[in-house]
């Protein structure tokens, strides 16, 4: 299992390097595909398409979610103003509610709520990777998303193994500790500071990017742990081990990117608030 996970991790890193360094329509297309998969994993986990026969099938809610994802990413890529992004979110919501009303009582209210939640959780949150990459200096800035999530995971694991005594969420994730969580935040902040000093100081002259990136990395690490635990909670609620089997040794897209999805919008908005773009 270790070698399978390692091989998958190497492939993921290579793919991430290619997409993030290339940017533009290549990154948008990659995130679009990941978003479609994440949306399907979530609605399948919640069984929004479950029929009386016990089988899951592609239903009207899933079709609206897929169509909404396509329109949303097209709007992002072609530079639509944020007001149009909100309009698309509203249209997806209204479309799902219209399907609920027209097919009543075939669809349950919980299915509609879950489908819209899945659309926001997967496709919309994934899009903040693209938005961060499109910022001035975004080719560097976007890596803070992964520093805040994947570096946090590694540092939290090592800190927990070495010092962990107090359970962080004993029912939801018995192996996670408070000491591990603190170590993850500190590790992300330190790596963020180093990254800011080495790469971003030359991009944003006159700003102390080591301190800014330490703050962004630490804050992102806190949110990434919430994302990790939230995704685990959803799996426990629905009695599944993994969201999918797409990535050998890791599970599905949601299993690998659960913390990244929470971190991406935080990094995007903190960058806008804390950095002077000229």
Tab-separated table of C-alpha atoms in Angstrom:
chain	number	residue	atom	x	y	z
A	1	UNK	CA	0.000	0.000	0.000
A	2	UNK	CA	2.873	2.386	0.822
A	3	UNK	CA	4.380	2.054	-2.645
A	4	UNK	CA	0.993	2.480	-4.294
A	5	UNK	CA	0.383	5.674	-2.308
A	6	UNK	CA	3.888	6.918	-3.092
A	7	UNK	CA	3.467	6.296	-6.819
A	8	UNK	CA	0.119	8.066	-6.833
A	9	UNK	CA	1.580	10.976	-4.864
A	10	UNK	CA	4.428	11.399	-7.352
A	11	UNK	CA	1.963	11.423	-10.255
A	12	UNK	CA	-0.217	13.969	-8.431
A	13	UNK	CA	2.752	16.260	-7.779
A	14	UNK	CA	3.835	16.100	-11.434
A	15	UNK	CA	0.270	16.825	-12.592
A	16	UNK	CA	-0.041	19.718	-10.124
A	17	UNK	CA	3.269	21.203	-11.300
A	18	UNK	CA	2.177	21.020	-14.928
A	19	UNK	CA	-1.275	22.538	-14.347
A	20	UNK	CA	-0.209	25.281	-11.941
A	21	UNK	CA	2.884	26.353	-13.869
A	22	UNK	CA	0.974	26.377	-17.162
A	23	UNK	CA	-2.106	28.155	-15.804
A	24	UNK	CA	-4.700	29.634	-18.156
A	25	UNK	CA	-7.129	27.350	-19.964
A	26	UNK	CA	-5.051	24.250	-19.116
A	27	UNK	CA	-5.483	24.833	-15.387
A	28	UNK	CA	-9.148	25.793	-15.836
A	29	UNK	CA	-9.799	22.604	-17.808
A	30	UNK	CA	-8.023	20.456	-15.220
A	31	UNK	CA	-9.969	21.996	-12.361
A	32	UNK	CA	-13.200	21.629	-14.334
A	33	UNK	CA	-12.631	17.875	-14.661
A	34	UNK	CA	-11.720	17.569	-10.973
A	35	UNK	CA	-14.845	19.569	-10.095
A	36	UNK	CA	-17.120	17.257	-12.059
A	37	UNK	CA	-15.608	14.227	-10.338
A	38	UNK	CA	-15.813	15.842	-6.883
A	39	UNK	CA	-19.469	16.786	-7.432
A	40	UNK	CA	-20.321	13.247	-8.502
A	41	UNK	CA	-18.434	11.717	-5.547
A	42	UNK	CA	-20.347	13.904	-3.106
A	43	UNK	CA	-23.824	13.321	-4.512
A	44	UNK	CA	-23.105	9.605	-4.814
A	45	UNK	CA	-21.898	9.474	-1.197
A	46	UNK	CA	-25.127	11.173	-0.098
A	47	UNK	CA	-27.158	8.955	-2.460
A	48	UNK	CA	-29.153	11.808	-3.943
A	49	UNK	CA	-29.859	9.668	-6.984
A	50	UNK	CA	-30.803	6.502	-5.110
A	51	UNK	CA	-33.888	4.838	-6.541
A	52	UNK	CA	-36.364	2.435	-4.887
A	53	UNK	CA	-34.372	-0.403	-6.491
A	54	UNK	CA	-31.389	0.629	-4.354
A	55	UNK	CA	-29.280	1.693	-7.331
A	56	UNK	CA	-27.810	5.135	-7.928
A	57	UNK	CA	-28.431	6.746	-11.286
A	58	UNK	CA	-27.802	10.095	-12.919
A	59	UNK	CA	-30.859	12.189	-12.119
A	60	UNK	CA	-32.100	15.678	-12.863
A	61	UNK	CA	-30.276	17.213	-9.877
A	62	UNK	CA	-26.962	15.755	-11.002
A	63	UNK	CA	-27.550	16.969	-14.571
A	64	UNK	CA	-28.231	20.501	-13.313
A	65	UNK	CA	-25.078	20.350	-11.191
A	66	UNK	CA	-22.923	19.222	-14.117
A	67	UNK	CA	-24.392	21.869	-16.429
A	68	UNK	CA	-23.964	24.551	-13.770
A	69	UNK	CA	-20.326	23.553	-13.290
A	70	UNK	CA	-19.665	23.901	-17.029
A	71	UNK	CA	-21.272	27.349	-17.196
A	72	UNK	CA	-19.523	28.487	-14.009
A	73	UNK	CA	-16.055	27.552	-15.276
A	74	UNK	CA	-16.745	29.085	-18.675
A	75	UNK	CA	-17.662	32.349	-16.925
A	76	UNK	CA	-14.451	32.255	-14.863
A	77	UNK	CA	-12.225	31.524	-17.837
A	78	UNK	CA	-13.716	34.248	-20.009
A	79	UNK	CA	-13.309	36.811	-17.238
A	80	UNK	CA	-16.910	37.401	-16.204
A	81	UNK	CA	-17.392	39.787	-13.284
A	82	UNK	CA	-18.093	38.267	-9.845
A	83	UNK	CA	-21.735	39.343	-10.048
A	84	UNK	CA	-22.171	36.805	-12.865
A	85	UNK	CA	-20.618	34.051	-10.740
A	86	UNK	CA	-23.297	34.727	-8.126
A	87	UNK	CA	-25.888	34.731	-10.871
A	88	UNK	CA	-24.817	31.248	-11.937
A	89	UNK	CA	-25.008	30.026	-8.341
A	90	UNK	CA	-28.499	31.464	-8.140
A	91	UNK	CA	-29.486	29.830	-11.429
A	92	UNK	CA	-28.283	26.417	-10.257
A	93	UNK	CA	-30.215	26.831	-7.011
A	94	UNK	CA	-33.385	27.875	-8.832
A	95	UNK	CA	-32.965	25.051	-11.344
A	96	UNK	CA	-32.735	22.460	-8.594
A	97	UNK	CA	-35.695	23.942	-6.742
A	98	UNK	CA	-37.717	23.953	-9.980
A	99	UNK	CA	-36.889	20.268	-10.457
A	100	UNK	CA	-38.010	19.628	-6.876
A	101	UNK	CA	-41.348	21.361	-7.464
A	102	UNK	CA	-42.013	19.813	-10.882
A	103	UNK	CA	-41.217	16.248	-9.819
A	104	UNK	CA	-42.741	16.437	-6.334
A	105	UNK	CA	-42.916	14.105	-4.444
A	106	UNK	CA	-40.296	12.073	-6.329
A	107	UNK	CA	-37.460	14.247	-4.995
A	108	UNK	CA	-36.998	14.911	-1.309
A	109	UNK	CA	-35.965	18.309	0.062
A	110	UNK	CA	-32.829	16.747	1.549
A	111	UNK	CA	-31.730	15.556	-1.894
A	112	UNK	CA	-32.007	19.082	-3.320
A	113	UNK	CA	-30.120	20.604	-0.401
A	114	UNK	CA	-27.376	17.994	-0.703
A	115	UNK	CA	-27.053	18.455	-4.469
A	116	UNK	CA	-26.615	22.222	-4.150
A	117	UNK	CA	-24.214	21.751	-1.232
A	118	UNK	CA	-22.183	19.335	-3.385
A	119	UNK	CA	-22.099	21.853	-6.241
A	120	UNK	CA	-20.741	24.541	-3.933
A	121	UNK	CA	-18.379	22.256	-2.001
A	122	UNK	CA	-16.688	20.741	-5.050
A	123	UNK	CA	-16.824	22.920	-8.194
A	124	UNK	CA	-17.074	26.364	-6.579
A	125	UNK	CA	-14.347	25.842	-3.979
A	126	UNK	CA	-12.048	24.233	-6.562
A	127	UNK	CA	-12.352	27.385	-8.683
A	128	UNK	CA	-10.450	29.431	-6.100
A	129	UNK	CA	-7.261	27.646	-7.148
A	130	UNK	CA	-7.732	29.136	-10.606
A	131	UNK	CA	-8.645	32.561	-9.182
A	132	UNK	CA	-5.536	32.582	-6.981
A	133	UNK	CA	-3.360	31.571	-9.942
A	134	UNK	CA	-4.796	34.502	-11.921
A	135	UNK	CA	-3.749	37.087	-9.309
A	136	UNK	CA	-0.623	39.191	-9.965
A	137	UNK	CA	2.245	36.921	-8.952
A	138	UNK	CA	-0.255	34.087	-8.849
A	139	UNK	CA	2.228	31.597	-10.298
A	140	UNK	CA	3.926	31.819	-6.894
A	141	UNK	CA	0.947	32.705	-4.718
A	142	UNK	CA	-1.037	29.603	-5.655
A	143	UNK	CA	1.487	27.350	-3.938
A	144	UNK	CA	0.460	28.770	-0.570
A	145	UNK	CA	-2.773	26.792	-0.965
A	146	UNK	CA	-0.820	23.546	-0.982
A	147	UNK	CA	1.656	24.670	1.656
A	148	UNK	CA	-1.285	25.391	3.940
A	149	UNK	CA	-2.881	22.007	3.338
A	150	UNK	CA	-0.364	19.328	2.404
A	151	UNK	CA	2.529	20.710	4.488
A	152	UNK	CA	0.092	21.042	7.375
A	153	UNK	CA	-0.921	17.385	6.978
A	154	UNK	CA	2.701	16.252	7.076
A	155	UNK	CA	3.723	18.425	10.033
A	156	UNK	CA	0.569	17.535	11.958
A	157	UNK	CA	1.268	13.829	11.446
A	158	UNK	CA	4.899	14.110	12.584
A	159	UNK	CA	4.042	16.348	15.562
A	160	UNK	CA	1.222	14.063	16.590
A	161	UNK	CA	3.471	11.005	16.445
A	162	UNK	CA	6.137	12.733	18.536
A	163	UNK	CA	4.123	14.747	21.049
A	164	UNK	CA	0.437	13.851	20.688
A	165	UNK	CA	-1.333	13.288	24.021
A	166	UNK	CA	-4.603	15.231	23.861
A	167	UNK	CA	-7.291	14.170	21.406
A	168	UNK	CA	-8.417	16.875	18.989
A	169	UNK	CA	-11.691	15.259	17.881
A	170	UNK	CA	-11.928	11.937	19.740
A	171	UNK	CA	-15.179	10.787	18.154
A	172	UNK	CA	-14.636	12.048	14.621
A	173	UNK	CA	-10.911	11.299	14.250
A	174	UNK	CA	-9.400	9.511	17.270
A	175	UNK	CA	-5.837	9.577	15.895
A	176	UNK	CA	-5.624	13.378	15.570
A	177	UNK	CA	-4.205	15.301	18.517
A	178	UNK	CA	-4.135	18.902	19.669
A	179	UNK	CA	-0.340	18.795	19.608
A	180	UNK	CA	-0.440	17.550	16.023
A	181	UNK	CA	-2.824	20.314	15.011
A	182	UNK	CA	-0.583	22.968	16.558
A	183	UNK	CA	2.450	21.429	14.868
A	184	UNK	CA	0.652	21.513	11.526
A	185	UNK	CA	-0.147	25.208	11.888
A	186	UNK	CA	3.378	26.106	12.997
A	187	UNK	CA	4.930	24.007	10.235
A	188	UNK	CA	2.783	25.653	7.564
A	189	UNK	CA	3.557	29.103	8.943
A	190	UNK	CA	7.308	28.434	8.924
A	191	UNK	CA	7.328	26.957	5.420
A	192	UNK	CA	5.092	29.816	4.280
A	193	UNK	CA	7.522	32.351	5.714
A	194	UNK	CA	10.458	30.669	3.980
A	195	UNK	CA	8.531	30.513	0.711
A	196	UNK	CA	7.611	34.199	0.981
A	197	UNK	CA	11.198	35.194	1.681
A	198	UNK	CA	12.670	33.157	-1.167
A	199	UNK	CA	10.097	33.767	-3.891
A	200	UNK	CA	7.573	36.494	-3.134
A	201	UNK	CA	9.889	39.216	-1.816
A	202	UNK	CA	11.222	39.675	-5.330
A	203	UNK	CA	7.695	39.804	-6.795
A	204	UNK	CA	6.154	42.236	-4.303
A	205	UNK	CA	8.953	44.653	-3.548
A	206	UNK	CA	8.686	46.848	-0.486
A	207	UNK	CA	6.490	44.362	1.386
A	208	UNK	CA	7.634	41.948	4.074
A	209	UNK	CA	6.329	38.820	2.378
A	210	UNK	CA	7.875	36.412	4.889
A	211	UNK	CA	5.585	37.733	7.621
A	212	UNK	CA	2.589	37.961	5.291
A	213	UNK	CA	3.038	34.408	4.024
A	214	UNK	CA	3.579	33.093	7.549
A	215	UNK	CA	0.213	34.569	8.521
A	216	UNK	CA	-1.481	33.266	5.379
A	217	UNK	CA	0.086	29.827	5.767
A	218	UNK	CA	-0.845	29.531	9.432
A	219	UNK	CA	-4.426	30.710	8.907
A	220	UNK	CA	-4.809	28.419	5.917
A	221	UNK	CA	-3.517	25.479	7.980
A	222	UNK	CA	-6.202	26.029	10.620
A	223	UNK	CA	-8.904	25.998	7.958
A	224	UNK	CA	-7.375	23.011	6.168
A	225	UNK	CA	-7.739	20.892	9.311
A	226	UNK	CA	-11.388	21.864	9.540
A	227	UNK	CA	-11.779	20.792	5.909
A	228	UNK	CA	-10.111	17.455	6.571
A	229	UNK	CA	-12.317	16.741	9.571
A	230	UNK	CA	-15.461	17.931	7.788
A	231	UNK	CA	-14.855	15.560	4.876
A	232	UNK	CA	-14.239	12.721	7.346
A	233	UNK	CA	-17.464	13.567	9.138
A	234	UNK	CA	-19.469	13.359	5.923
A	235	UNK	CA	-17.987	9.940	5.196
A	236	UNK	CA	-18.820	8.723	8.701
A	237	UNK	CA	-22.380	10.041	8.432
A	238	UNK	CA	-22.881	8.026	5.247
A	239	UNK	CA	-20.939	4.927	6.270
A	240	UNK	CA	-18.259	5.000	3.583
A	241	UNK	CA	-14.489	4.641	3.830
A	242	UNK	CA	-13.520	6.633	0.735
A	243	UNK	CA	-15.325	8.929	-1.698
A	244	UNK	CA	-13.991	6.993	-4.673
A	245	UNK	CA	-11.230	4.806	-6.081
A	246	UNK	CA	-9.821	7.088	-8.780
A	247	UNK	CA	-6.472	7.665	-7.044
A	248	UNK	CA	-4.898	4.351	-5.969
A	249	UNK	CA	-3.905	4.375	-2.321
A	250	UNK	CA	-5.687	7.674	-1.657
A	251	UNK	CA	-9.317	7.147	-2.673
A	252	UNK	CA	-11.228	9.706	-4.676
A	253	UNK	CA	-10.718	13.344	-5.572
A	254	UNK	CA	-12.513	14.437	-2.409
A	255	UNK	CA	-10.270	12.213	-0.279
A	256	UNK	CA	-7.115	13.826	-1.655
A	257	UNK	CA	-8.293	17.432	-1.959
A	258	UNK	CA	-10.609	17.766	1.065
A	259	UNK	CA	-8.326	20.196	2.915
A	260	UNK	CA	-7.267	22.005	-0.279
A	261	UNK	CA	-10.898	22.887	-1.027
A	262	UNK	CA	-11.251	24.690	2.304
A	263	UNK	CA	-7.848	26.353	2.061
A	264	UNK	CA	-8.127	27.753	-1.482
A	265	UNK	CA	-10.737	30.500	-0.839
A	266	UNK	CA	-8.997	31.512	2.406
A	267	UNK	CA	-5.666	31.978	0.630
A	268	UNK	CA	-7.344	33.907	-2.188
A	269	UNK	CA	-9.095	36.394	0.080
A	270	UNK	CA	-6.200	36.771	2.528
A	271	UNK	CA	-3.912	37.543	-0.419
A	272	UNK	CA	-6.296	40.257	-1.599
A	273	UNK	CA	-6.534	41.731	1.905
A	274	UNK	CA	-2.865	41.565	2.920
A	275	UNK	CA	-0.879	42.134	-0.277
A	276	UNK	CA	-0.590	45.329	-2.272
A	277	UNK	CA	-0.992	44.399	-5.921
A	278	UNK	CA	0.445	47.074	-8.212
